[in-house]
Short mmCIF file of N, CA, C and O in Angstrom, two decimals:
data_model
loop_
_atom_site.label_atom_id
_atom_site.label_comp_id
_atom_site.label_asym_id
_atom_site.label_seq_id
_atom_site.Cartn_x
_atom_site.Cartn_y
_atom_site.Cartn_z
N MET A 1 21.04 -12.98 -19.15
CA MET A 1 20.01 -13.57 -18.62
C MET A 1 18.94 -13.15 -18.73
O MET A 1 18.80 -11.84 -18.44
N LYS A 2 17.71 -13.74 -18.61
CA LYS A 2 16.49 -13.15 -18.56
C LYS A 2 16.03 -13.44 -17.21
O LYS A 2 16.17 -14.29 -16.53
N TYR A 3 15.22 -12.17 -16.76
CA TYR A 3 14.46 -12.27 -15.43
C TYR A 3 12.89 -11.83 -15.70
O TYR A 3 12.65 -10.99 -16.47
N LEU A 4 12.27 -12.37 -14.73
CA LEU A 4 10.74 -11.97 -14.65
C LEU A 4 10.77 -10.93 -13.52
O LEU A 4 10.96 -11.35 -12.43
N VAL A 5 10.13 -10.00 -13.76
CA VAL A 5 10.14 -8.83 -12.61
C VAL A 5 8.50 -8.94 -12.57
O VAL A 5 7.90 -8.32 -13.40
N MET A 6 8.00 -9.29 -11.42
CA MET A 6 6.50 -9.52 -11.28
C MET A 6 6.15 -8.36 -10.14
O MET A 6 6.79 -8.27 -9.15
N ILE A 7 5.17 -7.51 -10.56
CA ILE A 7 4.48 -6.47 -9.89
C ILE A 7 3.40 -6.76 -9.08
O ILE A 7 2.43 -7.14 -9.63
N TYR A 8 3.59 -6.72 -7.82
CA TYR A 8 2.48 -6.90 -6.73
C TYR A 8 1.95 -5.67 -6.52
O TYR A 8 2.71 -4.58 -6.21
N CYS A 9 0.77 -5.42 -6.38
CA CYS A 9 -0.11 -4.22 -5.96
C CYS A 9 -1.01 -4.42 -4.61
O CYS A 9 -1.38 -5.50 -4.40
N ASP A 10 -1.12 -3.54 -4.00
CA ASP A 10 -1.84 -3.12 -2.72
C ASP A 10 -2.91 -1.93 -3.03
O ASP A 10 -2.61 -0.98 -3.09
N ASP A 11 -4.02 -2.51 -3.13
CA ASP A 11 -5.01 -1.43 -3.71
C ASP A 11 -5.26 -0.32 -2.55
O ASP A 11 -5.49 0.89 -3.06
N ALA A 12 -4.78 -0.50 -1.40
CA ALA A 12 -4.91 0.38 -0.21
C ALA A 12 -3.91 1.43 -0.50
O ALA A 12 -4.46 2.69 -0.32
N LEU A 13 -2.94 0.95 -0.95
CA LEU A 13 -1.80 1.99 -1.16
C LEU A 13 -1.88 2.60 -2.40
O LEU A 13 -1.67 3.87 -2.86
N LEU A 14 -2.48 1.85 -3.59
CA LEU A 14 -2.89 2.49 -4.63
C LEU A 14 -3.87 3.56 -4.54
O LEU A 14 -3.61 4.86 -5.13
N GLY A 15 -4.79 3.28 -3.80
CA GLY A 15 -5.83 4.18 -3.68
C GLY A 15 -5.56 5.26 -2.76
O GLY A 15 -6.21 6.54 -2.88
N ALA A 16 -4.20 5.36 -2.10
CA ALA A 16 -4.10 6.48 -1.21
C ALA A 16 -3.13 7.63 -2.13
O ALA A 16 -2.80 8.36 -1.53
N LEU A 17 -2.90 7.26 -3.43
CA LEU A 17 -1.99 8.16 -3.99
C LEU A 17 -2.76 9.26 -4.43
O LEU A 17 -4.10 9.38 -4.45
N PRO A 18 -2.26 10.28 -4.42
CA PRO A 18 -2.98 11.80 -4.77
C PRO A 18 -3.59 11.73 -6.16
O PRO A 18 -3.27 10.88 -6.99
N GLU A 19 -4.81 12.48 -6.31
CA GLU A 19 -5.24 12.49 -7.69
C GLU A 19 -4.45 12.71 -8.72
O GLU A 19 -3.44 13.47 -8.77
N GLY A 20 -4.54 11.88 -9.69
CA GLY A 20 -3.53 11.99 -11.03
C GLY A 20 -2.25 11.40 -10.70
O GLY A 20 -1.51 11.10 -11.84
N GLU A 21 -1.84 10.77 -9.65
CA GLU A 21 -0.69 10.34 -9.42
C GLU A 21 -0.33 8.93 -10.14
O GLU A 21 0.74 8.73 -10.47
N PHE A 22 -1.29 8.30 -10.12
CA PHE A 22 -1.21 6.82 -10.84
C PHE A 22 -0.85 7.08 -12.31
O PHE A 22 -0.11 6.41 -12.87
N ASP A 23 -1.66 7.96 -12.99
CA ASP A 23 -1.60 8.24 -14.32
C ASP A 23 -0.11 8.64 -14.59
O ASP A 23 0.59 8.39 -15.52
N THR A 24 0.43 9.51 -13.77
CA THR A 24 1.75 10.06 -13.68
C THR A 24 2.74 8.96 -13.56
O THR A 24 3.86 8.86 -14.62
N LEU A 25 2.74 8.12 -12.75
CA LEU A 25 3.62 6.98 -12.59
C LEU A 25 3.40 5.86 -13.58
O LEU A 25 4.46 5.51 -14.14
N MET A 26 2.30 5.73 -14.40
CA MET A 26 1.97 4.81 -15.28
C MET A 26 2.77 5.38 -16.62
O MET A 26 3.78 4.68 -17.44
N HIS A 27 2.59 6.74 -16.84
CA HIS A 27 3.37 7.46 -17.79
C HIS A 27 4.83 7.32 -17.87
O HIS A 27 5.53 7.03 -18.83
N GLY A 28 5.43 7.59 -16.82
CA GLY A 28 6.74 7.37 -16.63
C GLY A 28 7.33 5.71 -16.79
O GLY A 28 8.11 5.77 -17.45
N CYS A 29 6.28 4.85 -16.54
CA CYS A 29 6.80 3.68 -16.72
C CYS A 29 6.75 3.28 -18.05
O CYS A 29 7.59 2.35 -18.50
N PHE A 30 5.83 3.58 -18.89
CA PHE A 30 5.78 3.48 -20.16
C PHE A 30 6.98 4.13 -20.90
O PHE A 30 7.66 3.34 -21.71
N VAL A 31 7.35 5.29 -20.53
CA VAL A 31 8.56 5.90 -21.07
C VAL A 31 9.75 5.23 -20.74
O VAL A 31 10.72 4.81 -21.61
N LYS A 32 9.95 4.61 -19.48
CA LYS A 32 11.21 3.71 -18.94
C LYS A 32 11.10 2.49 -19.83
O LYS A 32 12.09 1.89 -20.39
N ALA A 33 10.00 1.79 -20.03
CA ALA A 33 9.69 0.49 -20.71
C ALA A 33 10.33 0.70 -22.20
O ALA A 33 10.92 -0.07 -22.85
N ASP A 34 9.88 1.93 -22.91
CA ASP A 34 10.25 2.10 -24.22
C ASP A 34 11.83 2.28 -24.42
O ASP A 34 12.38 1.72 -25.26
N ALA A 35 12.43 2.85 -23.35
CA ALA A 35 13.98 2.97 -23.36
C ALA A 35 14.46 1.51 -23.14
O ALA A 35 15.48 1.34 -23.93
N LEU A 36 14.00 0.94 -22.27
CA LEU A 36 14.51 -0.68 -22.17
C LEU A 36 14.25 -1.54 -23.32
O LEU A 36 15.03 -2.10 -23.52
N ARG A 37 13.07 -1.23 -23.94
CA ARG A 37 12.94 -2.26 -25.10
C ARG A 37 13.83 -1.78 -26.14
O ARG A 37 14.36 -2.51 -26.93
N ALA A 38 13.98 -0.56 -26.32
CA ALA A 38 14.84 0.07 -27.42
C ALA A 38 16.30 -0.33 -27.10
O ALA A 38 17.25 -0.59 -28.16
N ASN A 39 16.67 -0.44 -25.98
CA ASN A 39 18.16 -1.02 -25.63
C ASN A 39 18.15 -2.54 -25.40
O ASN A 39 19.43 -2.90 -25.08
N GLY A 40 17.19 -3.29 -25.76
CA GLY A 40 17.07 -4.69 -25.88
C GLY A 40 16.86 -5.38 -24.49
O GLY A 40 17.11 -6.59 -24.35
N GLN A 41 16.77 -4.47 -23.59
CA GLN A 41 16.60 -5.05 -22.05
C GLN A 41 15.15 -5.58 -21.75
O GLN A 41 14.78 -6.22 -20.81
N LEU A 42 14.11 -5.17 -22.39
CA LEU A 42 12.82 -5.52 -22.15
C LEU A 42 12.22 -6.24 -23.44
O LEU A 42 12.14 -5.86 -24.36
N HIS A 43 11.82 -7.54 -22.89
CA HIS A 43 11.19 -8.42 -23.77
C HIS A 43 9.89 -8.40 -24.06
O HIS A 43 9.03 -8.20 -25.12
N ASP A 44 9.03 -8.29 -22.96
CA ASP A 44 7.49 -8.29 -22.61
C ASP A 44 7.32 -7.61 -21.58
O ASP A 44 7.91 -7.47 -20.53
N SER A 45 6.10 -6.98 -21.55
CA SER A 45 5.36 -6.58 -20.11
C SER A 45 4.00 -6.51 -20.52
O SER A 45 3.58 -5.96 -21.49
N GLN A 46 3.07 -6.85 -19.38
CA GLN A 46 1.75 -6.84 -19.71
C GLN A 46 1.18 -6.43 -18.07
O GLN A 46 1.78 -6.72 -17.09
N GLN A 47 0.05 -5.80 -18.07
CA GLN A 47 -0.71 -5.59 -16.79
C GLN A 47 -1.86 -6.58 -16.69
O GLN A 47 -2.25 -7.24 -17.82
N LEU A 48 -2.16 -7.15 -15.53
CA LEU A 48 -3.03 -8.23 -15.53
C LEU A 48 -4.46 -7.36 -14.92
O LEU A 48 -4.40 -6.44 -14.40
N GLU A 49 -5.80 -8.14 -15.38
CA GLU A 49 -6.93 -7.47 -14.65
C GLU A 49 -7.00 -7.81 -13.24
O GLU A 49 -6.16 -8.65 -12.72
N ALA A 50 -7.78 -7.30 -12.55
CA ALA A 50 -8.08 -7.41 -11.08
C ALA A 50 -8.08 -8.94 -10.90
O ALA A 50 -8.57 -9.70 -11.40
N PRO A 51 -7.79 -9.13 -9.50
CA PRO A 51 -7.84 -10.69 -9.06
C PRO A 51 -9.21 -11.16 -9.09
O PRO A 51 -9.44 -12.35 -9.36
N ALA A 52 -10.22 -10.13 -9.00
CA ALA A 52 -11.61 -10.76 -9.01
C ALA A 52 -12.10 -11.38 -10.38
O ALA A 52 -13.11 -12.35 -10.42
N THR A 53 -11.39 -11.18 -11.31
CA THR A 53 -11.56 -11.76 -12.68
C THR A 53 -10.92 -13.16 -13.04
O THR A 53 -11.24 -13.62 -13.78
N ALA A 54 -10.01 -13.40 -11.93
CA ALA A 54 -9.35 -14.88 -12.08
C ALA A 54 -9.94 -15.95 -11.80
O ALA A 54 -11.12 -15.89 -11.06
N ARG A 55 -9.61 -17.20 -12.29
CA ARG A 55 -10.12 -18.42 -11.83
C ARG A 55 -9.03 -19.38 -11.54
O ARG A 55 -7.92 -19.07 -11.89
N THR A 56 -8.98 -20.12 -10.52
CA THR A 56 -8.03 -20.97 -9.98
C THR A 56 -8.50 -22.51 -10.47
O THR A 56 -9.53 -22.94 -9.87
N VAL A 57 -7.57 -23.35 -10.92
CA VAL A 57 -7.77 -24.60 -11.33
C VAL A 57 -6.96 -25.16 -10.53
O VAL A 57 -5.73 -25.26 -10.66
N ARG A 58 -7.28 -26.58 -10.09
CA ARG A 58 -6.83 -27.58 -9.28
C ARG A 58 -7.24 -29.03 -9.76
O ARG A 58 -8.65 -29.06 -9.80
N VAL A 59 -6.33 -29.86 -9.91
CA VAL A 59 -6.64 -31.36 -10.07
C VAL A 59 -6.05 -32.08 -8.86
O VAL A 59 -4.89 -32.12 -8.61
N ARG A 60 -6.94 -32.69 -8.02
CA ARG A 60 -6.63 -33.52 -6.95
C ARG A 60 -7.35 -34.67 -7.09
O ARG A 60 -8.77 -34.79 -7.15
N ASP A 61 -6.57 -35.76 -7.08
CA ASP A 61 -7.24 -37.20 -7.05
C ASP A 61 -8.19 -37.33 -8.16
O ASP A 61 -9.25 -37.83 -8.17
N GLY A 62 -7.79 -36.91 -9.35
CA GLY A 62 -8.51 -37.11 -10.56
C GLY A 62 -9.80 -36.00 -10.64
O GLY A 62 -10.38 -36.14 -11.95
N ARG A 63 -9.87 -35.15 -9.56
CA ARG A 63 -11.06 -34.14 -9.66
C ARG A 63 -10.47 -32.82 -9.97
O ARG A 63 -9.52 -32.47 -9.30
N THR A 64 -11.22 -32.44 -10.95
CA THR A 64 -10.94 -30.90 -11.12
C THR A 64 -11.81 -29.95 -10.40
O THR A 64 -13.02 -30.02 -10.49
N SER A 65 -11.22 -28.92 -9.86
CA SER A 65 -12.03 -27.90 -9.06
C SER A 65 -11.58 -26.55 -9.65
O SER A 65 -10.45 -26.24 -10.11
N VAL A 66 -12.62 -25.60 -10.02
CA VAL A 66 -12.41 -24.28 -10.41
C VAL A 66 -13.17 -23.51 -9.64
O VAL A 66 -14.33 -23.79 -9.29
N VAL A 67 -12.35 -22.42 -9.09
CA VAL A 67 -13.07 -21.43 -8.05
C VAL A 67 -12.56 -20.08 -8.63
O VAL A 67 -11.69 -19.78 -9.36
N ASP A 68 -13.51 -19.19 -8.19
CA ASP A 68 -13.26 -17.88 -8.64
C ASP A 68 -12.41 -17.14 -7.95
O ASP A 68 -12.03 -17.40 -6.54
N GLY A 69 -11.64 -16.26 -8.59
CA GLY A 69 -10.38 -15.55 -7.90
C GLY A 69 -9.30 -16.26 -7.60
O GLY A 69 -9.21 -17.50 -7.85
N PRO A 70 -8.43 -15.54 -7.02
CA PRO A 70 -7.25 -16.17 -6.51
C PRO A 70 -7.40 -17.16 -5.13
O PRO A 70 -8.25 -16.83 -4.50
N TYR A 71 -6.39 -18.20 -5.10
CA TYR A 71 -6.70 -18.91 -3.87
C TYR A 71 -6.39 -18.20 -2.60
O TYR A 71 -7.21 -18.40 -1.70
N ALA A 72 -5.36 -17.51 -2.71
CA ALA A 72 -4.92 -16.91 -1.47
C ALA A 72 -5.43 -15.64 -1.13
O ALA A 72 -5.57 -14.80 -2.05
N GLU A 73 -5.91 -15.18 -0.14
CA GLU A 73 -6.41 -13.98 0.30
C GLU A 73 -5.36 -13.15 0.77
O GLU A 73 -4.84 -13.34 1.91
N THR A 74 -4.82 -12.47 -0.06
CA THR A 74 -3.59 -11.48 0.63
C THR A 74 -4.00 -10.03 0.17
O THR A 74 -4.80 -9.63 -0.69
N LYS A 75 -3.25 -9.16 0.81
CA LYS A 75 -3.31 -7.85 0.44
C LYS A 75 -2.65 -7.32 -0.82
O LYS A 75 -3.30 -6.56 -1.61
N GLU A 76 -1.61 -8.02 -1.10
CA GLU A 76 -0.87 -7.76 -2.27
C GLU A 76 -1.26 -8.88 -3.48
O GLU A 76 -1.31 -9.93 -3.17
N TYR A 77 -1.51 -8.52 -4.64
CA TYR A 77 -1.73 -9.50 -5.70
C TYR A 77 -0.91 -9.11 -6.95
O TYR A 77 -0.37 -8.02 -7.14
N LEU A 78 -0.69 -10.05 -7.85
CA LEU A 78 0.21 -9.96 -8.88
C LEU A 78 -0.77 -8.95 -10.11
O LEU A 78 -1.86 -9.42 -10.42
N GLY A 79 -0.12 -7.91 -10.30
CA GLY A 79 -0.88 -6.93 -11.12
C GLY A 79 -0.18 -6.97 -12.38
O GLY A 79 -0.80 -6.39 -13.48
N GLY A 80 0.93 -7.30 -12.68
CA GLY A 80 1.44 -7.46 -14.16
C GLY A 80 3.06 -7.91 -13.92
O GLY A 80 3.58 -8.38 -12.84
N PHE A 81 3.66 -7.82 -15.12
CA PHE A 81 5.13 -8.28 -15.16
C PHE A 81 5.81 -7.70 -16.43
O PHE A 81 5.45 -7.24 -17.26
N ASN A 82 7.13 -7.91 -16.18
CA ASN A 82 7.94 -7.33 -17.26
C ASN A 82 8.98 -8.51 -17.46
O ASN A 82 9.66 -9.05 -16.58
N LEU A 83 9.41 -8.92 -18.70
CA LEU A 83 10.42 -10.01 -18.94
C LEU A 83 11.58 -9.25 -19.31
O LEU A 83 11.51 -8.52 -20.50
N ILE A 84 12.62 -9.04 -18.59
CA ILE A 84 13.72 -8.31 -19.08
C ILE A 84 14.97 -9.33 -19.19
O ILE A 84 15.14 -10.34 -18.88
N GLU A 85 16.19 -8.64 -19.68
CA GLU A 85 17.40 -9.14 -19.95
C GLU A 85 18.48 -8.27 -19.08
O GLU A 85 18.42 -6.95 -19.22
N ALA A 86 19.19 -8.99 -18.16
CA ALA A 86 20.30 -8.21 -17.53
C ALA A 86 21.38 -9.17 -17.33
O ALA A 86 21.12 -10.48 -17.42
N ALA A 87 22.46 -8.62 -17.00
CA ALA A 87 23.89 -9.28 -17.03
C ALA A 87 23.65 -10.14 -15.67
O ALA A 87 24.36 -11.27 -15.78
N ASP A 88 23.08 -9.71 -14.61
CA ASP A 88 22.93 -10.73 -13.45
C ASP A 88 21.80 -10.26 -12.67
O ASP A 88 21.13 -8.99 -12.96
N MET A 89 21.69 -10.77 -11.60
CA MET A 89 20.63 -10.39 -10.47
C MET A 89 20.80 -8.66 -10.08
O MET A 89 19.81 -8.33 -9.83
N ASP A 90 22.00 -8.40 -9.77
CA ASP A 90 22.17 -7.07 -9.32
C ASP A 90 21.59 -6.09 -10.39
O ASP A 90 21.09 -4.99 -10.08
N GLU A 91 21.93 -6.23 -11.60
CA GLU A 91 21.46 -5.50 -12.75
C GLU A 91 19.88 -5.47 -12.80
O GLU A 91 19.24 -4.36 -13.11
N ALA A 92 19.28 -6.56 -12.59
CA ALA A 92 17.94 -6.75 -12.58
C ALA A 92 17.28 -6.11 -11.61
O ALA A 92 16.26 -5.31 -11.72
N VAL A 93 17.84 -6.05 -10.22
CA VAL A 93 17.30 -5.31 -9.25
C VAL A 93 17.44 -3.82 -9.41
O VAL A 93 16.48 -3.14 -9.17
N ARG A 94 18.59 -3.33 -10.08
CA ARG A 94 18.60 -2.02 -10.53
C ARG A 94 17.57 -1.58 -11.49
O ARG A 94 17.25 -0.72 -11.15
N ILE A 95 17.34 -2.40 -12.36
CA ILE A 95 16.32 -2.01 -13.29
C ILE A 95 14.91 -2.08 -12.80
O ILE A 95 14.22 -0.88 -12.74
N ALA A 96 14.73 -2.85 -11.91
CA ALA A 96 13.29 -3.05 -11.23
C ALA A 96 13.14 -1.94 -10.39
O ALA A 96 11.99 -1.36 -10.07
N SER A 97 14.11 -1.41 -9.60
CA SER A 97 14.03 -0.43 -8.53
C SER A 97 13.61 0.93 -9.23
O SER A 97 13.40 1.73 -8.50
N ASN A 98 13.78 1.10 -10.43
CA ASN A 98 13.40 2.37 -11.19
C ASN A 98 11.76 2.25 -11.39
O ASN A 98 11.21 3.07 -11.55
N PHE A 99 11.12 1.09 -11.03
CA PHE A 99 9.60 1.05 -11.23
C PHE A 99 9.27 1.79 -10.00
O PHE A 99 9.34 1.09 -8.80
N PRO A 100 8.12 2.57 -9.92
CA PRO A 100 7.49 3.11 -8.69
C PRO A 100 6.86 2.06 -7.85
O PRO A 100 6.24 2.58 -7.16
N TRP A 101 6.33 0.91 -8.47
CA TRP A 101 5.34 0.34 -7.71
C TRP A 101 5.77 -0.49 -6.70
O TRP A 101 5.05 -1.00 -5.93
N SER A 102 6.92 -0.51 -6.29
CA SER A 102 7.52 -0.90 -5.09
C SER A 102 6.96 -0.07 -3.81
O SER A 102 6.87 -0.35 -2.67
N ARG A 103 6.53 1.18 -4.25
CA ARG A 103 5.83 2.19 -3.20
C ARG A 103 4.61 1.71 -2.85
O ARG A 103 3.88 2.01 -1.97
N THR A 104 3.95 0.94 -3.90
CA THR A 104 2.25 0.65 -3.69
C THR A 104 2.41 -0.83 -3.81
O THR A 104 1.06 -1.26 -4.01
N GLY A 105 3.19 -1.50 -3.40
CA GLY A 105 3.18 -3.08 -3.32
C GLY A 105 4.62 -3.50 -3.18
O GLY A 105 5.34 -3.22 -2.39
N ALA A 106 4.93 -4.50 -4.05
CA ALA A 106 6.29 -5.04 -3.99
C ALA A 106 6.67 -5.57 -5.33
O ALA A 106 5.73 -5.73 -6.36
N ILE A 107 7.84 -5.69 -5.84
CA ILE A 107 8.29 -6.46 -6.89
C ILE A 107 9.32 -7.43 -6.55
O ILE A 107 10.08 -7.22 -6.00
N GLU A 108 8.90 -8.56 -7.27
CA GLU A 108 9.70 -9.74 -6.85
C GLU A 108 10.36 -10.26 -8.40
O GLU A 108 9.92 -9.99 -9.50
N ILE A 109 11.72 -10.33 -8.21
CA ILE A 109 12.44 -10.69 -9.48
C ILE A 109 12.89 -12.26 -9.40
O ILE A 109 13.60 -12.49 -8.29
N ARG A 110 12.87 -12.95 -10.38
CA ARG A 110 13.05 -14.32 -10.38
C ARG A 110 13.69 -14.55 -11.91
O ARG A 110 13.23 -14.09 -12.91
N PRO A 111 15.06 -15.24 -11.81
CA PRO A 111 15.70 -15.67 -12.96
C PRO A 111 14.86 -16.60 -13.79
O PRO A 111 14.02 -17.36 -13.31
N ILE A 112 15.00 -16.58 -15.05
CA ILE A 112 14.11 -17.42 -15.91
C ILE A 112 15.03 -18.71 -16.19
O ILE A 112 16.27 -18.77 -16.49
N ARG A 113 14.30 -19.82 -16.15
CA ARG A 113 15.17 -21.16 -16.19
C ARG A 113 15.22 -21.54 -17.55
O ARG A 113 14.39 -21.29 -18.50
N ASP A 114 16.40 -22.08 -17.96
CA ASP A 114 16.82 -22.36 -19.30
C ASP A 114 16.10 -23.64 -19.69
O ASP A 114 16.44 -24.89 -19.48
N MET A 115 14.88 -23.47 -20.39
CA MET A 115 14.14 -24.48 -20.82
C MET A 115 14.60 -25.44 -21.76
O MET A 115 14.25 -26.56 -21.81
N ASP A 116 15.33 -24.94 -22.52
CA ASP A 116 16.25 -25.76 -23.51
C ASP A 116 16.93 -26.93 -22.91
O ASP A 116 17.05 -27.93 -23.13
N ALA A 117 17.86 -26.40 -21.90
CA ALA A 117 18.55 -27.25 -20.83
C ALA A 117 17.78 -28.36 -20.12
O ALA A 117 17.99 -29.44 -20.13
N VAL A 118 16.51 -27.88 -19.74
CA VAL A 118 15.63 -28.91 -19.10
C VAL A 118 15.08 -29.93 -20.06
O VAL A 118 15.00 -31.04 -19.74
N ARG A 119 14.72 -29.42 -21.22
CA ARG A 119 14.06 -30.34 -22.28
C ARG A 119 15.08 -31.32 -22.65
O ARG A 119 14.98 -32.58 -22.82
N GLN A 120 16.44 -30.92 -22.99
CA GLN A 120 17.38 -31.86 -23.01
C GLN A 120 17.77 -32.81 -22.08
O GLN A 120 17.98 -33.98 -22.18
N ARG A 121 17.78 -32.35 -20.66
CA ARG A 121 17.92 -33.31 -19.60
C ARG A 121 16.83 -34.39 -19.50
O ARG A 121 17.21 -35.46 -19.08
N VAL A 122 15.72 -34.06 -19.84
CA VAL A 122 14.51 -34.77 -19.50
C VAL A 122 14.17 -35.77 -21.06
O VAL A 122 13.25 -36.78 -21.00
N GLY A 123 15.07 -35.24 -21.89
CA GLY A 123 14.81 -35.95 -23.40
C GLY A 123 13.52 -35.72 -24.09
O GLY A 123 13.02 -36.64 -24.72
N ALA A 124 13.05 -34.58 -23.87
CA ALA A 124 11.79 -34.19 -24.81
C ALA A 124 12.16 -33.51 -26.05
O ALA A 124 13.24 -32.74 -26.12
#
């Protein structure tokens, strides 16, 4: 089963890391990602640019609005993701718990919905 592992960042906690610690943590993440990819458990991973680079689009009553940045002003923001393969949620949690970013934000894990089943259900 596939799971989306979303990495949420807190700039205050990231900024409090000792000099060079971020690079050390990132290096470790790349090493672990390479091992997961070689094992067939990592399908994709990406980092996102800062929330200030984002645009939020909404259509309400036929009107489209575009605003700079994310809609919600929160301390933690989505900084990246990993698309992994795991036997169940427990294994997905074990994989995600090896990422150091839970110390500087939060990690959310969500199962990926079977879009082929949804497509079949709606006749598309």
